[in-house]
mmCIF file of C-alpha atoms in Angstrom:
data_model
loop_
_atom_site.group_PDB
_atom_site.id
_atom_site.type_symbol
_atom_site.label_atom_id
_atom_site.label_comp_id
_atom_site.label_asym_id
_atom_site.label_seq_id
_atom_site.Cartn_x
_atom_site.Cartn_y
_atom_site.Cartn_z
ATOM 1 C CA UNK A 1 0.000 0.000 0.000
ATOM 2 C CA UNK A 2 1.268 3.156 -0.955
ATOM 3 C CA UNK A 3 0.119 6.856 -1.385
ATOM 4 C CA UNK A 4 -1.409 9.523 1.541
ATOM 5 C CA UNK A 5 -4.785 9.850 2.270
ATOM 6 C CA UNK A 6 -6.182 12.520 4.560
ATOM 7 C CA UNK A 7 -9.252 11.577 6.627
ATOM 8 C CA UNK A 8 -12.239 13.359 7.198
ATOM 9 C CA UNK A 9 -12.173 13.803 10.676
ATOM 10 C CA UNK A 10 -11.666 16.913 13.036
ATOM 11 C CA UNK A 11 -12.568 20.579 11.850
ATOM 12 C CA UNK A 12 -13.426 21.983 8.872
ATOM 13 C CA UNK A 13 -12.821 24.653 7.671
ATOM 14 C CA UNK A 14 -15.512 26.560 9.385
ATOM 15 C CA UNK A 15 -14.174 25.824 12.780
ATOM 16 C CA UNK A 16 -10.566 26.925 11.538
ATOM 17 C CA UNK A 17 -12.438 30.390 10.170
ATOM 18 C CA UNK A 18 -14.428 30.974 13.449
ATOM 19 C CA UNK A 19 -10.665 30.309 15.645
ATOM 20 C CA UNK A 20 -8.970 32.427 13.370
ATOM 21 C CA UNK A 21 -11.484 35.638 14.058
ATOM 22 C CA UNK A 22 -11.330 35.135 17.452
ATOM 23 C CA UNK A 23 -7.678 35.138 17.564
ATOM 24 C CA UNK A 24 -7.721 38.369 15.038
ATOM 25 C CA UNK A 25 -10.078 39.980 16.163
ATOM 26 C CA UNK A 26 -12.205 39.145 18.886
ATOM 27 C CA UNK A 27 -8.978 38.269 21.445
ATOM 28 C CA UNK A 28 -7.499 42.274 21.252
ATOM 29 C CA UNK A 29 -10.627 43.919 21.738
ATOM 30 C CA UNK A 30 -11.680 41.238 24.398
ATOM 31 C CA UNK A 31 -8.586 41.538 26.343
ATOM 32 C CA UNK A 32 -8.604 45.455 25.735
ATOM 33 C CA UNK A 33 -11.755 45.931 27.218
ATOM 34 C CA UNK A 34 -10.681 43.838 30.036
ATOM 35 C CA UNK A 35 -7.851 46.127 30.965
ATOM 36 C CA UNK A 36 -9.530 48.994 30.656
ATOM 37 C CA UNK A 37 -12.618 47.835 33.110
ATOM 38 C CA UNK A 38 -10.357 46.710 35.681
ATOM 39 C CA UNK A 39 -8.518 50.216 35.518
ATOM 40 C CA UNK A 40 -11.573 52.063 35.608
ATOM 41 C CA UNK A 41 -13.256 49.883 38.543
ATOM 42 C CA UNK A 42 -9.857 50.362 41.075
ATOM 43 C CA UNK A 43 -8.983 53.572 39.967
ATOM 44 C CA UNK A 44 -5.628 52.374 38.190
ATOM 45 C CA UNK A 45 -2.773 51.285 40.953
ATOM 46 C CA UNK A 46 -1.745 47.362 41.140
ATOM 47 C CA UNK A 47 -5.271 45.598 40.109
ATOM 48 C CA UNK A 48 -4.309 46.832 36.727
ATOM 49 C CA UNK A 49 -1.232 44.169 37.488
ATOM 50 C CA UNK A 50 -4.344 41.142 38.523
ATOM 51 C CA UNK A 51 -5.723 42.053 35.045
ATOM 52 C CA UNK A 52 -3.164 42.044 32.855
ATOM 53 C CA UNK A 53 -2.284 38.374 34.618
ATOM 54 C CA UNK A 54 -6.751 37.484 33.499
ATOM 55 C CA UNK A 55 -6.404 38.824 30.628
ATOM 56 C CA UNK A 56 -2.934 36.742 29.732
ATOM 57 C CA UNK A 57 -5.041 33.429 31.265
ATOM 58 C CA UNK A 58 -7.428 34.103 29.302
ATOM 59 C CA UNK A 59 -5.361 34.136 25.946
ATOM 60 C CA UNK A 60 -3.902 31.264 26.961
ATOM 61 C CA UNK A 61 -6.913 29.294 26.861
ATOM 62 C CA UNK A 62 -7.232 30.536 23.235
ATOM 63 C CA UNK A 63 -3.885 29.530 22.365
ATOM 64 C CA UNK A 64 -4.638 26.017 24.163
ATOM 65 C CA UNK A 65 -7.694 25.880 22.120
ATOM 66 C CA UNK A 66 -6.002 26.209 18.713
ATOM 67 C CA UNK A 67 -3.280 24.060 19.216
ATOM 68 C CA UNK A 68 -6.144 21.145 20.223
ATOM 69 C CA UNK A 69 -8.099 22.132 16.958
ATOM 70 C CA UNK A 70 -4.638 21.453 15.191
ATOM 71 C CA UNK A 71 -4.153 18.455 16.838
ATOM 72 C CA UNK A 72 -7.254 16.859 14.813
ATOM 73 C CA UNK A 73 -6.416 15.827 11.695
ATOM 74 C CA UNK A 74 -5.590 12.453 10.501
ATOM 75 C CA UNK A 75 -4.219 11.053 7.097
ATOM 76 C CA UNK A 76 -2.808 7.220 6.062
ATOM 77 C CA UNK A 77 0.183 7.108 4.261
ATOM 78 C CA UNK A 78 0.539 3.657 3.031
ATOM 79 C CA UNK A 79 -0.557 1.498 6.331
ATOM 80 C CA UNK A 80 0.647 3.833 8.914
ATOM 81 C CA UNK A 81 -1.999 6.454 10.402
ATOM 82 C CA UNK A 82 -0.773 9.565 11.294
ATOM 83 C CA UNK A 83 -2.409 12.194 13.963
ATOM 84 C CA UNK A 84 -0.968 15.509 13.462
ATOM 85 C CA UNK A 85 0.470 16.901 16.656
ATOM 86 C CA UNK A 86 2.263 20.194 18.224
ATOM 87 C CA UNK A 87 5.929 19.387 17.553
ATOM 88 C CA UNK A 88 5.673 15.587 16.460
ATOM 89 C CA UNK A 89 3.145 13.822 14.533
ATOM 90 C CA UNK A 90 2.317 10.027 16.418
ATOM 91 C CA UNK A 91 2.006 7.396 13.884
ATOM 92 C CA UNK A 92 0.952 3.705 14.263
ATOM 93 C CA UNK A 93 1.288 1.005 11.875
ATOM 94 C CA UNK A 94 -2.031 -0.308 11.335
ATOM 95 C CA UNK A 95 -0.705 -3.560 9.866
ATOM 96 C CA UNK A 96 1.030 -4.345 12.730
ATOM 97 C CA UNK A 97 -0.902 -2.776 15.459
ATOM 98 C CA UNK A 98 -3.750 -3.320 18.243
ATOM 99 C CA UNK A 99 -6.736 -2.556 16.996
ATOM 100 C CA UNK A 100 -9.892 -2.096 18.525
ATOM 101 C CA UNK A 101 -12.866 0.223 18.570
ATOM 102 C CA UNK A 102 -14.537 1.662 21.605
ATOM 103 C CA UNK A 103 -17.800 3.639 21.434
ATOM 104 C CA UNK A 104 -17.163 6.650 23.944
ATOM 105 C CA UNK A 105 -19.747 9.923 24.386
ATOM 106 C CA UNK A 106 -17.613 13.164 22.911
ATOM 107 C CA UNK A 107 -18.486 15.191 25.767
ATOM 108 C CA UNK A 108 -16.392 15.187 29.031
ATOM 109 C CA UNK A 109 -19.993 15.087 31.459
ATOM 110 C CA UNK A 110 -21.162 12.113 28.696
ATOM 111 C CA UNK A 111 -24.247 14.735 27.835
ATOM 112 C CA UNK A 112 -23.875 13.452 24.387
ATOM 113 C CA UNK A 113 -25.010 9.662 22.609
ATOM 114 C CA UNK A 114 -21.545 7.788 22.428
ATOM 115 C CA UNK A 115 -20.218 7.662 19.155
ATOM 116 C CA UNK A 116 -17.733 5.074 17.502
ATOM 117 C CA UNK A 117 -13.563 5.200 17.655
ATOM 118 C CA UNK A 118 -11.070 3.491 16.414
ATOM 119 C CA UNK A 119 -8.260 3.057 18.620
ATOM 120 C CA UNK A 120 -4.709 1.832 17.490
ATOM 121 C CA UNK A 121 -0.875 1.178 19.454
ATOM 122 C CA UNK A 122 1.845 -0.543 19.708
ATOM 123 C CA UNK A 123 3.137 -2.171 23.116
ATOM 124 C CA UNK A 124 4.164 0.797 25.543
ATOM 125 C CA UNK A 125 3.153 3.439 23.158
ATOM 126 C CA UNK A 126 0.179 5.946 23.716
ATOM 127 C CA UNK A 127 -2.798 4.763 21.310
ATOM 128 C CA UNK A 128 -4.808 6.844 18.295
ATOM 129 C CA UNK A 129 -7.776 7.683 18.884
ATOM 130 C CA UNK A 130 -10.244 8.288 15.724
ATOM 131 C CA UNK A 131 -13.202 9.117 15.517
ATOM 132 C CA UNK A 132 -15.569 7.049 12.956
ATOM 133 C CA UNK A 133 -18.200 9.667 13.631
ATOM 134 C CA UNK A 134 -17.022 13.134 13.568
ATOM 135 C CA UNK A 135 -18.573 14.935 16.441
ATOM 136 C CA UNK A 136 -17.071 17.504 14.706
ATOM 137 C CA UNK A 137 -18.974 17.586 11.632
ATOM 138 C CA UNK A 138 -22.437 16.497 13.014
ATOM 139 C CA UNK A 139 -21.750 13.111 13.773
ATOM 140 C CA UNK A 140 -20.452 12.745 9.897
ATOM 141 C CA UNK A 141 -18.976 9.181 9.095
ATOM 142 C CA UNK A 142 -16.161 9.283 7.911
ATOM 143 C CA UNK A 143 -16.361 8.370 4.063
ATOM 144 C CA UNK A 144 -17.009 5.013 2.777
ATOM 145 C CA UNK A 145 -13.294 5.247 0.763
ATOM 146 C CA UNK A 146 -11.484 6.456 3.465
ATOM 147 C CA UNK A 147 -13.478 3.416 5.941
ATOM 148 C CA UNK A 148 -12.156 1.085 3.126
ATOM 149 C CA UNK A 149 -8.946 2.301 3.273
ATOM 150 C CA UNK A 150 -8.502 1.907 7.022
ATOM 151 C CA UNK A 151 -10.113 -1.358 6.650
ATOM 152 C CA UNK A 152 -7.376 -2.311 4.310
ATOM 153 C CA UNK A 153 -4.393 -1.491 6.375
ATOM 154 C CA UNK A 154 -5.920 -3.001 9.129
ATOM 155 C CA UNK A 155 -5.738 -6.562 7.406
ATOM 156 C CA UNK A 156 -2.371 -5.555 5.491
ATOM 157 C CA UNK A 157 -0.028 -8.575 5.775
ATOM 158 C CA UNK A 158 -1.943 -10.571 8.434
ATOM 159 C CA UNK A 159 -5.458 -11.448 6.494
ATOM 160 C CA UNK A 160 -5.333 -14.713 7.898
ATOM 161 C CA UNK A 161 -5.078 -13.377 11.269
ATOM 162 C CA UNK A 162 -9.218 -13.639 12.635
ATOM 163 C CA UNK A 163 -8.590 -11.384 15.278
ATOM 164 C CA UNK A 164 -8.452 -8.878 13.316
ATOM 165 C CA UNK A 165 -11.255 -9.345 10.545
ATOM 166 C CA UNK A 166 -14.486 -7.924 12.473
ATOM 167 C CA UNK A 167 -12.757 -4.978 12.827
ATOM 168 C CA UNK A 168 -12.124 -4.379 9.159
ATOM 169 C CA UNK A 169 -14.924 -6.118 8.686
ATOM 170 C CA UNK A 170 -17.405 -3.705 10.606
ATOM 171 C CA UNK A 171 -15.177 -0.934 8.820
ATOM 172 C CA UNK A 172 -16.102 -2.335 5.344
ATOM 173 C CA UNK A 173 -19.491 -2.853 6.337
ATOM 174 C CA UNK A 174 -19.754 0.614 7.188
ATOM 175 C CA UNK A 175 -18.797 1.942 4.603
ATOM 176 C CA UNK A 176 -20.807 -0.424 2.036
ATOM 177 C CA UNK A 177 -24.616 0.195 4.378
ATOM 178 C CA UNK A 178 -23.713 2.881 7.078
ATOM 179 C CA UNK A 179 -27.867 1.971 7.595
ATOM 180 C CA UNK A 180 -26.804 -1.204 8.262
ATOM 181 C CA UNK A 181 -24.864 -0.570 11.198
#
């Protein structure tokens, strides 16, 4: 298997549009107003110092924010799935990897129906998490090429191996009859 394919999971461009006007312009004027409040409601002198060190928190969060938002994306190259990451992309060999999938709610306080994930690693390494259902896109499946595809790399090299065909199995079904499943 050769060749890189991206997956359809994490935000869109939409979600990349809204983060960028906050950052541009919603985060100055925000953090701005702050100041200015604070130095109005204490008359200047050292709470201007406890805003400066909100209004820093607080663009901090923003900062955390965007570098989770780049944290979602995805892509195969070959058999190997890649999740994008601050400083060094993880990657796990599918074709030689656990596999399993978990159904988990995408909310922290589990307000949410759980949705499915597929969840790959090697022995003493952190696993991928991704997200068949893209909370992030409506609960979008991921398309039926791109379930294909991970089905394939799944059973690359090891298709005799029956621990690992309802997996790809499930994955191929998916994307075949997502009413199906």
């Amino acid at each position: 298997m050769t060749g890189r394919t991206r997956l359809s999971a994490g935000p869109g461009p939409i979600a990349w549009a809204a983060y960028l006007l906050l950052v541009l312009l919603c985060l100055p004027v925000l953090v701005l107003a702050f100041l200015l409040l604070v130095g109005v409601l204490t008359g200047g002198g050292g709470a201007s110092l406890v805003g400066l060190v909100v209004a820093a928190a607080f663009c901090g969060v923003v900062v955390l924010l965007g570098a989770r938002l780049y944290q979602r994306a995805w892509w195969l190259e070959g058999t190997v799935l890649v999740q994008r990451r601050v400083g060094r992309n993880r990657r796990c060999d599918l074709s030689t990897a656990w596999v399993s999938v978990e159904s988990v709610s995408p909310s922290p306080l589990a307000l949410t129906s759980a949705l499915p994930r597929l969840v790959a690693w090697h022995d003493g390494e952190e696993p991928i998490r991704l997200w068949l259902r893209d909370p992030d896109r409506r609960r979008a499946l991921l398309p039926a090429l791109e379930l294909a595809a991970l089905a394939q790399a799944i059973t690359y090299g090891r298709e005799d191996d029956p621990r690992f065909h309802p997996i790809a199995g499930g994955l191929h079904a998916l994307a075949t009859d997502p009413f199906a499943v």
